[in-house]
mmCIF file of C-alpha atoms and ligand atoms in Angstrom:
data_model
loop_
_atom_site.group_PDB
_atom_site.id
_atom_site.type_symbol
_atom_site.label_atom_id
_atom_site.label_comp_id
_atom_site.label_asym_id
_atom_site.label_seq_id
_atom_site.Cartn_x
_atom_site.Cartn_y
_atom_site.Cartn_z
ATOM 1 C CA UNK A 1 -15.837 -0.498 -0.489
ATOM 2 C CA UNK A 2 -19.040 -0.296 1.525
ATOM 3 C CA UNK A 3 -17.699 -2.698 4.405
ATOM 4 C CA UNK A 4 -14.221 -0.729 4.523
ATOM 5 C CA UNK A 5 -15.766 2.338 5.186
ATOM 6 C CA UNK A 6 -18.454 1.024 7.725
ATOM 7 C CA UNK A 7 -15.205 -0.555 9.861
ATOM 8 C CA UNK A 8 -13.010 2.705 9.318
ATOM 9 C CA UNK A 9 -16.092 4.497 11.251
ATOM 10 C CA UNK A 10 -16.830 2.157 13.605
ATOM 11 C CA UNK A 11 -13.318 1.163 14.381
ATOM 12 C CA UNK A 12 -10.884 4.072 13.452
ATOM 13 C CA UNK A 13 -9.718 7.099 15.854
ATOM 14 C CA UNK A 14 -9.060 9.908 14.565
ATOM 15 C CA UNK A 15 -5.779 11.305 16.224
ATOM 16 C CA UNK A 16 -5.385 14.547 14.522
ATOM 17 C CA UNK A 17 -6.221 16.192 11.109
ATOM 18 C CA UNK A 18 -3.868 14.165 9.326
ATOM 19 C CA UNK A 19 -3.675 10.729 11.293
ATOM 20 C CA UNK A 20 -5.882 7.804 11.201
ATOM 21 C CA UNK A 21 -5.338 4.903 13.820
ATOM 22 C CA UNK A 22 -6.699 1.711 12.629
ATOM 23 C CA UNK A 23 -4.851 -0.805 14.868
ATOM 24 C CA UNK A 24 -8.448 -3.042 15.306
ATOM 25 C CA UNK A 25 -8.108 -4.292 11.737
ATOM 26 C CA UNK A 26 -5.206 -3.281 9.846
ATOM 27 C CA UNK A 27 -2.333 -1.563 11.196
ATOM 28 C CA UNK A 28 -1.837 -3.814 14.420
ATOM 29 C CA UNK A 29 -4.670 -6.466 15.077
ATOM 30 C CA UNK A 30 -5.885 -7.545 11.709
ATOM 31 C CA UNK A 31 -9.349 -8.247 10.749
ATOM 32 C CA UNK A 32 -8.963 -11.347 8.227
ATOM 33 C CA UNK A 33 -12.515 -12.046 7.148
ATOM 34 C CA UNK A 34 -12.231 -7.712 6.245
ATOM 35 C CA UNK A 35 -8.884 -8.731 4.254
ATOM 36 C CA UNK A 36 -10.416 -11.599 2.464
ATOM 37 C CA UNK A 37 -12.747 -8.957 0.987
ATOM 38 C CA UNK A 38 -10.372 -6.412 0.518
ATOM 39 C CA UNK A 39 -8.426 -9.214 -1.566
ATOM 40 C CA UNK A 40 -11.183 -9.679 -4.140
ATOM 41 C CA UNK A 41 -12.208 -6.129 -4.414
ATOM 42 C CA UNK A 42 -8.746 -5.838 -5.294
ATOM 43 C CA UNK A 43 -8.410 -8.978 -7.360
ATOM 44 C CA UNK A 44 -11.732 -7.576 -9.245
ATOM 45 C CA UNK A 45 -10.634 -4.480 -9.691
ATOM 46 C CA UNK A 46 -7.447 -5.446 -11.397
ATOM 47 C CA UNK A 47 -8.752 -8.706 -12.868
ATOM 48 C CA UNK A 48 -7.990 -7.499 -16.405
ATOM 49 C CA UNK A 49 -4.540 -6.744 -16.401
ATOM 50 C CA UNK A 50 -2.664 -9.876 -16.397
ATOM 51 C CA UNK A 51 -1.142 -9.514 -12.783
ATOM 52 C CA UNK A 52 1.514 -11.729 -12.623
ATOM 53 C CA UNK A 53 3.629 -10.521 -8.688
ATOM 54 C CA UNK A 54 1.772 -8.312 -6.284
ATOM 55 C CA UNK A 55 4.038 -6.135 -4.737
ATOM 56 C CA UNK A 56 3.822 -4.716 -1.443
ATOM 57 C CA UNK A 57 6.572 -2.961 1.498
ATOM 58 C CA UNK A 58 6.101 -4.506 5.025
ATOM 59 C CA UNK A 59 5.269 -4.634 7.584
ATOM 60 C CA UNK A 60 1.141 -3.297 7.097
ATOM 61 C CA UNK A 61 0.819 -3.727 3.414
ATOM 62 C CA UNK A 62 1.658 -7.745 4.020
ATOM 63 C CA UNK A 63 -1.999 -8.777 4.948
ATOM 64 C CA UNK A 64 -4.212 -7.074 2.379
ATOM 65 C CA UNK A 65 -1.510 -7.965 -0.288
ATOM 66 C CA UNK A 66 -1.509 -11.483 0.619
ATOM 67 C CA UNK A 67 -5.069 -11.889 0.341
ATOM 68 C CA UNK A 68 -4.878 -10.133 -2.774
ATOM 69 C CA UNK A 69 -2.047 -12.497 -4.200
ATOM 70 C CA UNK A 70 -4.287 -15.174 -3.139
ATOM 71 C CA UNK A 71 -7.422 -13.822 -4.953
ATOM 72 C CA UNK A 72 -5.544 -13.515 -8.354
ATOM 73 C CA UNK A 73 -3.596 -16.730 -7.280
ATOM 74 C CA UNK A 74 -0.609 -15.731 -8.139
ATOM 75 C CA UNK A 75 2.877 -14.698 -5.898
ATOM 76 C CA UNK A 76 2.884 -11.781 -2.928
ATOM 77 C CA UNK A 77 6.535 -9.916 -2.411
ATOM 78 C CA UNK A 78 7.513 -7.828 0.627
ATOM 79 C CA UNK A 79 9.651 -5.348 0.049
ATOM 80 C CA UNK A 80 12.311 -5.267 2.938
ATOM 81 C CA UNK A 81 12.778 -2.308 5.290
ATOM 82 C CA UNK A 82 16.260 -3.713 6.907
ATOM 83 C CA UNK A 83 18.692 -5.953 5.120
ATOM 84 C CA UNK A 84 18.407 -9.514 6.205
ATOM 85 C CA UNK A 85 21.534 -11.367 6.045
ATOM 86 C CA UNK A 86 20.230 -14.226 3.692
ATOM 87 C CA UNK A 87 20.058 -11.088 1.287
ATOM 88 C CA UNK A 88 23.449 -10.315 0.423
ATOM 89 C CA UNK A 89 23.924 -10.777 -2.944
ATOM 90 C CA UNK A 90 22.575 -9.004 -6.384
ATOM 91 C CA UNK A 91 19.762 -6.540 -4.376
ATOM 92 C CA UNK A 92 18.137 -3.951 -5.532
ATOM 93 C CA UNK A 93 17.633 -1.234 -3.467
ATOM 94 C CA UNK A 94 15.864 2.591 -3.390
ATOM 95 C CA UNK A 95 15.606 5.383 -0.689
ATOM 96 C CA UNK A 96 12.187 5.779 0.233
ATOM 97 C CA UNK A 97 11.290 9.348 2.090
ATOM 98 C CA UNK A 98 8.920 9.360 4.705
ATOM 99 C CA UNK A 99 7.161 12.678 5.444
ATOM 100 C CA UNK A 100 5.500 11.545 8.663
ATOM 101 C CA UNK A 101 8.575 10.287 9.744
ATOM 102 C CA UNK A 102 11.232 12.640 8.096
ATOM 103 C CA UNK A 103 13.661 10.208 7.651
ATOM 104 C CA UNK A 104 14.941 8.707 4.389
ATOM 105 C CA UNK A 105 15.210 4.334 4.483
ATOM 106 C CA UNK A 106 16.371 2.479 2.105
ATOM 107 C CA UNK A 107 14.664 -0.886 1.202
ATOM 108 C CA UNK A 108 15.772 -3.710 -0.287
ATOM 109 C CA UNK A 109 13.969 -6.507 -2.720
ATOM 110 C CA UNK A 110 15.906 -9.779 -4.292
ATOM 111 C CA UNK A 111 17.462 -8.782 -7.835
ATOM 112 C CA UNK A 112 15.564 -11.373 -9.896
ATOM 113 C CA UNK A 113 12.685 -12.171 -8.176
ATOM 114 C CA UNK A 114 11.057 -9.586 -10.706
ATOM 115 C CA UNK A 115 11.512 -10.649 -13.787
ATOM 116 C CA UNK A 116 11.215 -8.519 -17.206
ATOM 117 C CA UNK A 117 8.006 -10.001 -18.148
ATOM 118 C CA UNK A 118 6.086 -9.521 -14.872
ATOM 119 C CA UNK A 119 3.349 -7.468 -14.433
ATOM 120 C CA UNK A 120 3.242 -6.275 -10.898
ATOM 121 C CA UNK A 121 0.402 -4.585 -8.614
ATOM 122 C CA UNK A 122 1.527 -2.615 -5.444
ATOM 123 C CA UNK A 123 -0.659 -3.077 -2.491
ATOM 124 C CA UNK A 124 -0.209 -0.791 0.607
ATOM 125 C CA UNK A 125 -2.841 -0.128 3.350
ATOM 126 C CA UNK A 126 -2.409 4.072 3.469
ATOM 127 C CA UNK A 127 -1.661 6.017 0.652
ATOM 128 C CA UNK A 128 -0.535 9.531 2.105
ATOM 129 C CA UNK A 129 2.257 11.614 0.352
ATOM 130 C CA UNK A 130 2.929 8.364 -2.066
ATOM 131 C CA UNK A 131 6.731 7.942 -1.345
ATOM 132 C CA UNK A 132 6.311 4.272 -0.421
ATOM 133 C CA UNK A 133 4.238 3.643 -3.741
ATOM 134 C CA UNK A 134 6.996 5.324 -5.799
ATOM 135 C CA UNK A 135 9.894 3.906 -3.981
ATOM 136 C CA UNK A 136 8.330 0.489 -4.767
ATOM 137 C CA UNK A 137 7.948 1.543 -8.461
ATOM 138 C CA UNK A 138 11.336 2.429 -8.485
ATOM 139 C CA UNK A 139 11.742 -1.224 -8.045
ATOM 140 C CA UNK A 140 9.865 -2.397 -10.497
ATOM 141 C CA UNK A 141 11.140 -0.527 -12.831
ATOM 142 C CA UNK A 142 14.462 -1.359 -11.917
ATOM 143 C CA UNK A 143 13.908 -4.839 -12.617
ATOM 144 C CA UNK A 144 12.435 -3.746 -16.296
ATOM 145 C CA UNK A 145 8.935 -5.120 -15.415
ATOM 146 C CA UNK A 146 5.792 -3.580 -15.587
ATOM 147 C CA UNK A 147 3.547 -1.472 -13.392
ATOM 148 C CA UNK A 148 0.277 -2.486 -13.784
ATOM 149 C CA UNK A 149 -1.790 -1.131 -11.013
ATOM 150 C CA UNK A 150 -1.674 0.614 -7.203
ATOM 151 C CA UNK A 151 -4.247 -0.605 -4.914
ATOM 152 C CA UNK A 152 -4.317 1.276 -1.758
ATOM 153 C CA UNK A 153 -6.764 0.314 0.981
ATOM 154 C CA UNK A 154 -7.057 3.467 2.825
ATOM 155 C CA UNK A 155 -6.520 6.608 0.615
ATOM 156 C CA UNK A 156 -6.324 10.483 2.623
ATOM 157 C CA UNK A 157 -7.197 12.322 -0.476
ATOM 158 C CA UNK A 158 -6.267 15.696 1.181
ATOM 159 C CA UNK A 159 -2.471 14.769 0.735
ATOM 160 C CA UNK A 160 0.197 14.500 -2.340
ATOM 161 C CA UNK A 161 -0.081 11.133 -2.858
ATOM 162 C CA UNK A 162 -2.758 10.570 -5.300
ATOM 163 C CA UNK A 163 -1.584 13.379 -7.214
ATOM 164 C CA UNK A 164 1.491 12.384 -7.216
ATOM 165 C CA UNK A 165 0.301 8.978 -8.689
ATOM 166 C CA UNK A 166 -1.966 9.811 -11.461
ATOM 167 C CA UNK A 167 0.499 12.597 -12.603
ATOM 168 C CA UNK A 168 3.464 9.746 -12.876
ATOM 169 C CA UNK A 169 0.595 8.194 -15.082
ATOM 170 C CA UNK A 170 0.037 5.174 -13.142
ATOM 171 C CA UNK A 171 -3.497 3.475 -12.310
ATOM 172 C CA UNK A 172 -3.956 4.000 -8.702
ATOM 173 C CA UNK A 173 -7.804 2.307 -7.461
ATOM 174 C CA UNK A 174 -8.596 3.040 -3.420
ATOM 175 C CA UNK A 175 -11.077 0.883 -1.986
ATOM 176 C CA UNK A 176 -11.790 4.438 0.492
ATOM 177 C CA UNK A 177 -10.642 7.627 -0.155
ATOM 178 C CA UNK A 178 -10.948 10.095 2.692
ATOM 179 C CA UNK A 179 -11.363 13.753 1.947
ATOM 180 C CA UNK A 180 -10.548 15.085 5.457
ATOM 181 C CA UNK A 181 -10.065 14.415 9.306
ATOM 182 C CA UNK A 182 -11.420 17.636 10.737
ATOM 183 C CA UNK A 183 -13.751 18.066 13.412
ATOM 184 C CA UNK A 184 -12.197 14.274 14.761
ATOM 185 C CA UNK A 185 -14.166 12.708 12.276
ATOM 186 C CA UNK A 186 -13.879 10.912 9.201
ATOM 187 C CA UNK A 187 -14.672 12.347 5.364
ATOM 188 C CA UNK A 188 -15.077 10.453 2.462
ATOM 189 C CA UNK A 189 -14.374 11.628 -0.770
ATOM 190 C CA UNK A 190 -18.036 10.365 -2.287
ATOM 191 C CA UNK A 191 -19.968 10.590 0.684
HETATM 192 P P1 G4P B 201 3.721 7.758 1.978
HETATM 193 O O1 G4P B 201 4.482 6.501 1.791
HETATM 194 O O2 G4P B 201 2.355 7.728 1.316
HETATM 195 O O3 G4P B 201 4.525 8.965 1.544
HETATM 196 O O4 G4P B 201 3.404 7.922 3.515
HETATM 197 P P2 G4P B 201 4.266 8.380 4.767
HETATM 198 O O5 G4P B 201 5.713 8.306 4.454
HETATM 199 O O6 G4P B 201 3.695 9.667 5.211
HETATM 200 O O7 G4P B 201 3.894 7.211 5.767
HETATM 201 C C1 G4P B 201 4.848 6.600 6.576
HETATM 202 C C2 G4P B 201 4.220 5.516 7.416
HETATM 203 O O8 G4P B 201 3.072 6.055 8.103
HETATM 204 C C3 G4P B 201 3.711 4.303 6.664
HETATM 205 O O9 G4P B 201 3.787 3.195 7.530
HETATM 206 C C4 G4P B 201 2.246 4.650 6.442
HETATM 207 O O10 G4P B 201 1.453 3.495 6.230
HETATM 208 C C5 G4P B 201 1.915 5.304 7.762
HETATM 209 N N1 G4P B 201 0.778 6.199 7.706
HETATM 210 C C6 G4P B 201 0.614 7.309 6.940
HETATM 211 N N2 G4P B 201 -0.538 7.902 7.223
HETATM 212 C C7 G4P B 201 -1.136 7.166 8.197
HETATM 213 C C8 G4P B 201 -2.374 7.284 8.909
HETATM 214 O O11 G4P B 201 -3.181 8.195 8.721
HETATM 215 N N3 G4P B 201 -2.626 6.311 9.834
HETATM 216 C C9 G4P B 201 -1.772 5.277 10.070
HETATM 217 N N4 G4P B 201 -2.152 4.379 10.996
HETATM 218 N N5 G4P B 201 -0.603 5.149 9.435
HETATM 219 C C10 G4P B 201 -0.297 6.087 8.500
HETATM 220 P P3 G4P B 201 5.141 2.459 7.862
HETATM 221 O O12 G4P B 201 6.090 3.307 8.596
HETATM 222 O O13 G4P B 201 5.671 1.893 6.570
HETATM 223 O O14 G4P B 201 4.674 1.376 8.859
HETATM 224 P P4 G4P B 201 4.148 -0.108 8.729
HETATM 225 O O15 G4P B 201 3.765 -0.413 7.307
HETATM 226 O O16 G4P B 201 5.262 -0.960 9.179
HETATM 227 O O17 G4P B 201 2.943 -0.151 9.608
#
């Protein structure tokens, strides 16, 4: 997405060879008029599959999955990263690992929300080793629903995640997929 990757290298730092700050428009201030097109690319994208939930873990992946919910007018879920105490009945839950991090969380989503028939599309802004895309699977499969479609805004090629994705089988689409943060500066995989 041609207006994605213009604001990534006008507006992103690169911190190291693996980390890309993008607090003016995603991960901290959000750009909304950006999300609004990041939405319908999205919505376009998956406009043939019958989406029926999109799917997302907060707190980052909330904006661009919102728009996109509102794009293919249908309903946006946040997975939740503590328990709130209006959840305490029939949950489902999964341990999700993160690399960066090194620490293991679980996260929790309403049993039934998901239902059987729903066809679901996970939205999350960074797609790096994939553990929060497969935790949220996890979920969705839990609930016997369908996995229709990943849609990750920001995608660093150079780690597991993708791989990770298409070898589980599932139809990942990255609106920009980065194929390195050497030299402090910004790759893209079809540059
Ligand atoms: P994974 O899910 O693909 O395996 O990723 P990983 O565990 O490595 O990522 C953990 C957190 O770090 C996620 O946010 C993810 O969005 C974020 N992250 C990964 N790579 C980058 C990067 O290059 N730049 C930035 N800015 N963030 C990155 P989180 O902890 O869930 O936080 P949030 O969603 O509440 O913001």
């Amino acid at each position: 997405m041609k207006e994605l990757k213009k604001r990534i290298l006008e507006d992103g730092v690169v911190l190291n060879s693996t980390i890309l700050k993008v607090d003016r428009f995603l991960n901290h201030q959000i750009d909304p008029m950006l999300m609004h097109q990041i939405g319908e690319a999205f919505a376009k994208a998956f406009a043939n599959e019958g989406i029926t939930k999109v799917l997302t873990l907060e707190s980052s992946g909330i904006a661009p999955a919102v728009l996109t919910g509102l794009a293919l007018e249908v309903p946006v879920i946040f997975v939740r990263k503590k328990k709130p105490i209006t959840l305490n009945t029939s949950l489902l839950t999964t341990e999700i690992y993160s690399y960066t991090k090194n620490v293991h969380n679980t996260v929790y989503l309403e049993k039934d929300i998901i239902q059987e028939q729903d066809k679901c599309l996970i939205i999350d802004d960074f797609l790096a080793n994939g553990e929060a895309a497969l935790g949220l699977t996890r979920l969705i499969e839990q609930s016997r629903a369908t996995v229709s479609g990943i849609g990750i805004v920001i995608e660093k090629s150079f780690q597991e995640g993708r791989a990770k994705l298409d070898r589980a089988g599932y139809s990942v689409f990255a609106l920009a997929r980065i194929s390195s943060l050497t030299d402090n500066k910004v790759h893209f995989l079809d540059e």
